[in-house]
mmCIF file of C-alpha atoms and ligand atoms in Angstrom:
data_model
loop_
_atom_site.group_PDB
_atom_site.id
_atom_site.type_symbol
_atom_site.label_atom_id
_atom_site.label_comp_id
_atom_site.label_asym_id
_atom_site.label_seq_id
_atom_site.Cartn_x
_atom_site.Cartn_y
_atom_site.Cartn_z
ATOM 1 C CA HIS A 1 -0.423 -10.988 -23.327
ATOM 2 C CA ASP A 2 -2.725 -13.971 -22.784
ATOM 3 C CA LEU A 3 -5.111 -12.492 -20.239
ATOM 4 C CA VAL A 4 -7.205 -15.617 -19.719
ATOM 5 C CA ARG A 5 -4.105 -17.547 -18.784
ATOM 6 C CA ALA A 6 -2.759 -14.708 -16.628
ATOM 7 C CA ASP A 7 -6.066 -14.624 -14.760
ATOM 8 C CA HIS A 8 -6.082 -18.386 -14.346
ATOM 9 C CA GLU A 9 -2.531 -18.356 -12.992
ATOM 10 C CA SER A 10 -2.928 -15.126 -10.947
ATOM 11 C CA GLN A 11 -0.075 -13.494 -12.871
ATOM 12 C CA PHE A 12 0.549 -9.806 -12.356
ATOM 13 C CA ALA A 13 1.349 -7.891 -15.589
ATOM 14 C CA LEU A 14 4.616 -6.275 -14.532
ATOM 15 C CA ASP A 15 5.456 -5.067 -18.063
ATOM 16 C CA ASP A 16 2.080 -3.369 -18.370
ATOM 17 C CA TRP A 17 2.502 -1.838 -14.906
ATOM 18 C CA ARG A 18 5.840 -0.345 -16.000
ATOM 19 C CA ARG A 19 4.254 0.857 -19.241
ATOM 20 C CA CYS A 20 1.527 2.614 -17.259
ATOM 21 C CA ALA A 21 4.233 4.191 -15.100
ATOM 22 C CA GLU A 22 6.112 5.381 -18.215
ATOM 23 C CA ARG A 23 2.906 6.959 -19.517
ATOM 24 C CA GLY A 24 2.565 8.854 -16.238
ATOM 25 C CA ILE A 25 -0.542 7.128 -14.868
ATOM 26 C CA LEU A 26 0.966 6.683 -11.399
ATOM 27 C CA ARG A 27 1.977 10.373 -11.375
ATOM 28 C CA LEU A 28 -1.465 11.714 -12.225
ATOM 29 C CA MET A 29 -2.628 13.013 -8.850
ATOM 30 C CA VAL A 30 0.819 13.735 -7.453
ATOM 31 C CA PRO A 31 1.608 17.468 -7.183
ATOM 32 C CA VAL A 32 4.065 18.783 -9.781
ATOM 33 C CA GLU A 33 6.578 19.797 -7.084
ATOM 34 C CA PHE A 34 6.790 16.137 -6.005
ATOM 35 C CA GLY A 35 7.402 14.883 -9.547
ATOM 36 C CA GLY A 36 3.784 14.334 -10.503
ATOM 37 C CA GLN A 37 1.349 15.629 -13.100
ATOM 38 C CA GLY A 38 -0.782 17.637 -10.683
ATOM 39 C CA ALA A 39 -4.045 16.359 -12.168
ATOM 40 C CA ASP A 40 -7.271 16.953 -10.259
ATOM 41 C CA LEU A 41 -9.545 14.173 -9.046
ATOM 42 C CA ALA A 42 -11.967 14.393 -11.993
ATOM 43 C CA THR A 43 -9.139 14.155 -14.552
ATOM 44 C CA THR A 44 -7.634 11.220 -12.692
ATOM 45 C CA MET A 45 -11.002 9.483 -12.463
ATOM 46 C CA LEU A 46 -11.732 9.946 -16.177
ATOM 47 C CA THR A 47 -8.254 8.687 -17.111
ATOM 48 C CA LEU A 48 -8.666 5.569 -14.989
ATOM 49 C CA GLU A 49 -12.171 5.077 -16.359
ATOM 50 C CA GLY A 50 -10.794 5.226 -19.907
ATOM 51 C CA LEU A 51 -8.007 2.836 -19.010
ATOM 52 C CA GLY A 52 -10.493 0.446 -17.435
ATOM 53 C CA HIS A 53 -12.673 0.655 -20.540
ATOM 54 C CA GLY A 54 -9.853 -0.311 -22.877
ATOM 55 C CA CYS A 55 -7.850 -2.647 -20.656
ATOM 56 C CA GLY A 56 -9.147 -6.157 -20.079
ATOM 57 C CA ASP A 57 -6.914 -6.678 -17.071
ATOM 58 C CA ASN A 58 -9.078 -5.352 -14.251
ATOM 59 C CA GLY A 59 -6.536 -6.555 -11.688
ATOM 60 C CA LEU A 60 -4.002 -4.161 -13.209
ATOM 61 C CA THR A 61 -6.334 -1.159 -13.131
ATOM 62 C CA PHE A 62 -7.397 -2.013 -9.570
ATOM 63 C CA ALA A 63 -3.748 -2.209 -8.504
ATOM 64 C CA LEU A 64 -2.960 1.147 -10.125
ATOM 65 C CA ALA A 65 -5.873 2.875 -8.419
ATOM 66 C CA SER A 66 -5.036 1.203 -5.120
ATOM 67 C CA GLN A 67 -1.439 2.414 -4.995
ATOM 68 C CA MET A 68 -2.344 5.870 -6.334
ATOM 69 C CA MET A 69 -5.244 6.520 -3.991
ATOM 70 C CA SER A 70 -4.016 4.907 -0.800
ATOM 71 C CA THR A 71 -0.279 5.056 -0.263
ATOM 72 C CA GLN A 72 0.722 7.759 -2.764
ATOM 73 C CA VAL A 73 -1.972 10.223 -1.696
ATOM 74 C CA ALA A 74 -1.011 9.645 1.949
ATOM 75 C CA LEU A 75 2.663 10.258 1.168
ATOM 76 C CA CYS A 76 1.865 13.447 -0.745
ATOM 77 C CA ARG A 77 -0.387 14.815 1.978
ATOM 78 C CA PHE A 78 1.257 13.747 5.214
ATOM 79 C CA ALA A 79 4.893 12.739 4.638
ATOM 80 C CA THR A 80 7.921 14.841 5.473
ATOM 81 C CA ASP A 81 10.234 15.913 2.643
ATOM 82 C CA GLU A 82 12.653 13.137 3.672
ATOM 83 C CA GLN A 83 9.932 10.460 3.635
ATOM 84 C CA ARG A 84 8.653 11.610 0.252
ATOM 85 C CA THR A 85 12.142 11.797 -1.228
ATOM 86 C CA ARG A 86 12.889 8.304 -0.039
ATOM 87 C CA TRP A 87 9.768 6.598 -1.392
ATOM 88 C CA LEU A 88 7.945 8.584 -4.080
ATOM 89 C CA PRO A 89 10.467 8.422 -6.970
ATOM 90 C CA ASP A 90 10.583 4.601 -7.027
ATOM 91 C CA LEU A 91 6.819 4.320 -6.621
ATOM 92 C CA LEU A 92 6.125 6.792 -9.411
ATOM 93 C CA ASP A 93 8.491 5.206 -11.910
ATOM 94 C CA GLY A 94 6.952 1.793 -11.284
ATOM 95 C CA THR A 95 9.995 0.127 -9.733
ATOM 96 C CA ALA A 96 8.633 -0.168 -6.180
ATOM 97 C CA PHE A 97 5.293 -1.364 -4.818
ATOM 98 C CA ALA A 98 3.504 -0.030 -1.781
ATOM 99 C CA ALA A 99 0.828 -1.755 0.280
ATOM 100 C CA LEU A 100 -1.603 0.004 2.577
ATOM 101 C CA ALA A 101 -2.044 -2.235 5.611
ATOM 102 C CA MET A 102 -5.131 -1.531 7.668
ATOM 103 C CA THR A 103 -7.151 -4.765 7.625
ATOM 104 C CA GLU A 104 -6.403 -7.595 10.065
ATOM 105 C CA PRO A 105 -7.858 -11.102 10.395
ATOM 106 C CA GLY A 106 -10.134 -9.778 13.176
ATOM 107 C CA SER A 107 -10.629 -6.194 11.982
ATOM 108 C CA GLY A 108 -12.181 -5.231 8.635
ATOM 109 C CA SER A 109 -14.935 -2.622 8.233
ATOM 110 C CA ASP A 110 -14.496 -1.720 11.890
ATOM 111 C CA ALA A 111 -10.942 -0.533 11.251
ATOM 112 C CA PHE A 112 -10.567 1.143 14.661
ATOM 113 C CA SER A 113 -10.747 -2.280 16.301
ATOM 114 C CA LEU A 114 -7.295 -3.151 14.946
ATOM 115 C CA SER A 115 -4.927 -4.903 17.324
ATOM 116 C CA ALA A 116 -1.484 -4.206 15.799
ATOM 117 C CA THR A 117 0.751 -2.336 18.228
ATOM 118 C CA ALA A 118 3.652 0.088 17.857
ATOM 119 C CA GLU A 119 5.248 0.254 21.268
ATOM 120 C CA PRO A 120 7.216 3.499 21.786
ATOM 121 C CA LEU A 121 10.771 2.738 22.947
ATOM 122 C CA ASP A 122 13.008 4.970 25.073
ATOM 123 C CA ASP A 123 15.134 6.143 22.121
ATOM 124 C CA GLY A 124 12.071 7.321 20.166
ATOM 125 C CA SER A 125 11.843 4.270 17.921
ATOM 126 C CA TYR A 126 8.853 1.896 17.846
ATOM 127 C CA ARG A 127 8.519 -1.874 18.159
ATOM 128 C CA ILE A 128 5.760 -3.086 15.843
ATOM 129 C CA ASN A 129 3.794 -6.319 16.220
ATOM 130 C CA GLY A 130 0.717 -7.405 14.337
ATOM 131 C CA HIS A 131 -0.828 -9.286 11.439
ATOM 132 C CA LYS A 132 -2.276 -7.440 8.455
ATOM 133 C CA ALA A 133 -4.449 -9.313 5.971
ATOM 134 C CA TYR A 134 -5.918 -9.082 2.449
ATOM 135 C CA LEU A 135 -3.447 -6.420 1.339
ATOM 136 C CA THR A 136 -3.234 -5.345 -2.276
ATOM 137 C CA PHE A 137 0.467 -5.784 -3.202
ATOM 138 C CA GLY A 138 1.121 -7.201 0.293
ATOM 139 C CA PRO A 139 3.233 -10.174 -0.859
ATOM 140 C CA VAL A 140 5.354 -8.101 -3.271
ATOM 141 C CA SER A 141 5.481 -4.757 -1.474
ATOM 142 C CA ASP A 142 8.698 -2.825 -0.873
ATOM 143 C CA LEU A 143 6.954 -0.347 1.396
ATOM 144 C CA CYS A 144 4.107 -0.999 3.778
ATOM 145 C CA LEU A 145 2.032 1.890 5.094
ATOM 146 C CA MET A 146 0.643 0.198 8.177
ATOM 147 C CA PHE A 147 -1.630 1.278 10.994
ATOM 148 C CA ALA A 148 -0.927 0.337 14.597
ATOM 149 C CA SER A 149 -1.699 1.592 18.056
ATOM 150 C CA THR A 150 0.944 3.319 20.145
ATOM 151 C CA ARG A 151 -1.546 3.480 23.046
ATOM 152 C CA PRO A 152 -4.069 0.630 23.007
ATOM 153 C CA ASP A 153 -5.739 2.137 26.108
ATOM 154 C CA ALA A 154 -6.665 5.239 24.043
ATOM 155 C CA GLY A 155 -8.782 3.323 21.501
ATOM 156 C CA SER A 156 -8.947 4.928 18.053
ATOM 157 C CA TRP A 157 -7.006 7.987 19.335
ATOM 158 C CA GLY A 158 -3.963 5.777 19.863
ATOM 159 C CA ILE A 159 -3.703 4.699 16.212
ATOM 160 C CA SER A 160 -0.861 6.013 14.042
ATOM 161 C CA ALA A 161 0.481 5.255 10.575
ATOM 162 C CA PHE A 162 3.993 3.956 9.932
ATOM 163 C CA LEU A 163 6.101 3.648 6.790
ATOM 164 C CA VAL A 164 7.752 0.246 7.107
ATOM 165 C CA PRO A 165 10.265 -1.030 4.532
ATOM 166 C CA THR A 166 9.446 -4.696 4.045
ATOM 167 C CA ASP A 167 13.114 -5.736 4.111
ATOM 168 C CA LEU A 168 13.385 -4.940 7.836
ATOM 169 C CA PRO A 169 14.029 -7.883 10.189
ATOM 170 C CA GLY A 170 10.750 -9.270 11.505
ATOM 171 C CA VAL A 171 8.615 -8.314 8.493
ATOM 172 C CA GLU A 172 7.126 -11.435 6.894
ATOM 173 C CA ARG A 173 5.330 -11.074 3.596
ATOM 174 C CA GLY A 174 2.931 -13.956 2.999
ATOM 175 C CA GLU A 175 2.141 -15.948 -0.114
ATOM 176 C CA VAL A 176 -0.152 -14.531 -2.797
ATOM 177 C CA ARG A 177 -3.686 -15.468 -1.698
ATOM 178 C CA GLU A 178 -6.214 -17.005 -4.053
ATOM 179 C CA LYS A 179 -9.343 -14.933 -4.585
ATOM 180 C CA MET A 180 -12.414 -14.663 -6.790
ATOM 181 C CA GLY A 181 -12.053 -11.841 -9.320
ATOM 182 C CA MET A 182 -9.158 -9.438 -9.829
ATOM 183 C CA ARG A 183 -6.897 -12.452 -9.691
ATOM 184 C CA THR A 184 -4.087 -10.625 -11.490
ATOM 185 C CA THR A 185 -3.545 -8.303 -8.497
ATOM 186 C CA PRO A 186 -1.068 -9.793 -5.996
ATOM 187 C CA PHE A 187 -2.920 -9.845 -2.673
ATOM 188 C CA GLY A 188 -2.012 -11.302 0.714
ATOM 189 C CA ASP A 189 -0.829 -10.814 4.279
ATOM 190 C CA ILE A 190 2.104 -9.213 6.077
ATOM 191 C CA GLU A 191 3.117 -10.115 9.625
ATOM 192 C CA PHE A 192 5.218 -7.924 11.899
ATOM 193 C CA HIS A 193 7.257 -9.643 14.606
ATOM 194 C CA ASP A 194 9.122 -7.214 16.902
ATOM 195 C CA VAL A 195 9.923 -4.936 13.962
ATOM 196 C CA VAL A 196 11.873 -1.925 15.219
ATOM 197 C CA VAL A 197 11.451 1.239 13.156
ATOM 198 C CA PRO A 198 13.098 4.630 13.752
ATOM 199 C CA PRO A 199 11.102 7.670 14.941
ATOM 200 C CA ASP A 200 10.927 9.049 11.399
ATOM 201 C CA ALA A 201 8.996 5.983 10.200
ATOM 202 C CA ARG A 202 5.887 7.533 11.673
ATOM 203 C CA LEU A 203 3.677 9.241 9.097
ATOM 204 C CA GLY A 204 2.026 12.452 10.217
ATOM 205 C CA ARG A 205 1.471 13.245 13.866
HETATM 206 C C1 FAD B 301 -9.748 -7.005 -3.559
HETATM 207 C C2 FAD B 301 -9.491 -6.530 -2.165
HETATM 208 C C3 FAD B 301 -8.395 -5.733 -1.910
HETATM 209 C C4 FAD B 301 -8.130 -5.294 -0.612
HETATM 210 N N1 FAD B 301 -7.025 -4.522 -0.391
HETATM 211 C C5 FAD B 301 -6.766 -4.095 0.872
HETATM 212 C C6 FAD B 301 -5.611 -3.299 1.125
HETATM 213 O O1 FAD B 301 -4.838 -2.954 0.215
HETATM 214 N N2 FAD B 301 -5.365 -2.918 2.401
HETATM 215 C C7 FAD B 301 -6.187 -3.265 3.439
HETATM 216 O O2 FAD B 301 -5.898 -2.876 4.569
HETATM 217 N N3 FAD B 301 -7.282 -4.032 3.228
HETATM 218 C C8 FAD B 301 -7.594 -4.448 1.970
HETATM 219 N N4 FAD B 301 -8.698 -5.223 1.734
HETATM 220 C C9 FAD B 301 -9.531 -5.623 2.854
HETATM 221 C C10 FAD B 301 -10.783 -4.780 2.943
HETATM 222 O O3 FAD B 301 -10.455 -3.485 3.387
HETATM 223 C C11 FAD B 301 -11.726 -5.511 3.905
HETATM 224 O O4 FAD B 301 -12.154 -6.678 3.242
HETATM 225 C C12 FAD B 301 -12.888 -4.634 4.277
HETATM 226 O O5 FAD B 301 -12.464 -3.637 5.182
HETATM 227 C C13 FAD B 301 -14.017 -5.446 4.916
HETATM 228 O O6 FAD B 301 -13.539 -6.186 5.979
HETATM 229 P P1 FAD B 301 -13.890 -7.743 6.117
HETATM 230 O O7 FAD B 301 -13.554 -8.416 4.829
HETATM 231 O O8 FAD B 301 -13.254 -8.234 7.365
HETATM 232 O O9 FAD B 301 -15.460 -7.807 6.234
HETATM 233 P P2 FAD B 301 -16.346 -7.432 7.499
HETATM 234 O O10 FAD B 301 -15.975 -6.090 8.029
HETATM 235 O O11 FAD B 301 -16.316 -8.582 8.458
HETATM 236 O O12 FAD B 301 -17.761 -7.339 6.826
HETATM 237 C C14 FAD B 301 -18.482 -8.519 6.424
HETATM 238 C C15 FAD B 301 -19.851 -8.099 5.946
HETATM 239 O O13 FAD B 301 -20.559 -7.439 7.017
HETATM 240 C C16 FAD B 301 -20.996 -6.152 6.598
HETATM 241 N N5 FAD B 301 -20.882 -5.221 7.732
HETATM 242 C C17 FAD B 301 -19.762 -4.953 8.443
HETATM 243 N N6 FAD B 301 -20.025 -4.050 9.409
HETATM 244 C C18 FAD B 301 -21.340 -3.735 9.294
HETATM 245 C C19 FAD B 301 -22.197 -2.852 9.997
HETATM 246 N N7 FAD B 301 -21.764 -2.114 11.033
HETATM 247 N N8 FAD B 301 -23.484 -2.778 9.600
HETATM 248 C C20 FAD B 301 -23.940 -3.520 8.554
HETATM 249 N N9 FAD B 301 -23.166 -4.376 7.846
HETATM 250 C C21 FAD B 301 -21.888 -4.485 8.212
HETATM 251 C C22 FAD B 301 -20.086 -5.757 5.440
HETATM 252 O O14 FAD B 301 -20.729 -4.858 4.548
HETATM 253 C C23 FAD B 301 -19.826 -7.102 4.776
HETATM 254 O O15 FAD B 301 -20.860 -7.442 3.881
HETATM 255 C C24 FAD B 301 -8.996 -5.664 0.455
HETATM 256 C C25 FAD B 301 -10.109 -6.460 0.196
HETATM 257 C C26 FAD B 301 -10.357 -6.885 -1.093
HETATM 258 C C27 FAD B 301 -11.574 -7.736 -1.336
#
């Protein structure tokens, strides 16, 4: 496709994303028992390096690496069988997008200073509030792996990760943000307003 125009108009190459999924790129580092290729880190790195060498769309390669290394690795390593079964198949076949949501308007490199909260409720569910910013795939994500504190008084020890479907009431995906470079990767904010998630939305302990 016309890459100069796509870059100018911040267009994401959905067809190419699906093609990469068909070729198994998204499955590279995923263990075979979870539907992946079971490739090691060096193989994955060399494959992505080759793709980056031949593909002019650096926003596409960045997006691939982002989803593979952040959300998919976390799902493979820390999710329950139910969580993996729910999310991995659609992510691996390129039909769903996942955003990792750590950064906030007031919390970047110092990630432990985040202010998003996940208030534990009596029935075991959590009420999530917060604003996450600069998220790769944020505006188009189906799944958001977000970090919030269940115990703000405990500092970094109170932070947990949650798998939040973005179609839940109270989840607001923002507009695609303009940026310099990698303009073909959709990138933006997600806000959480009293989003109630069940106990099994929590990832890991
Ligand atoms: C293309 C792109 C994609 C992104 N995708 C995601 C995503 O998917 N999910 C997500 O959660 N976030 C994402 N981010 C956000 C990214 O994680 C943050 O930009 C990053 O954590 C830095 O935070 P900040 O921008 O607030 O900068 P700051 O933390 O405010 O840093 C500003 C400057 O200060 C320097 N600095 C900071 N602390 C120190 C220190 N202690 N000592 C010396 N220098 C310091 C930094 O090096 C930097 O130059 C993305 C950002 C970009 C650019």
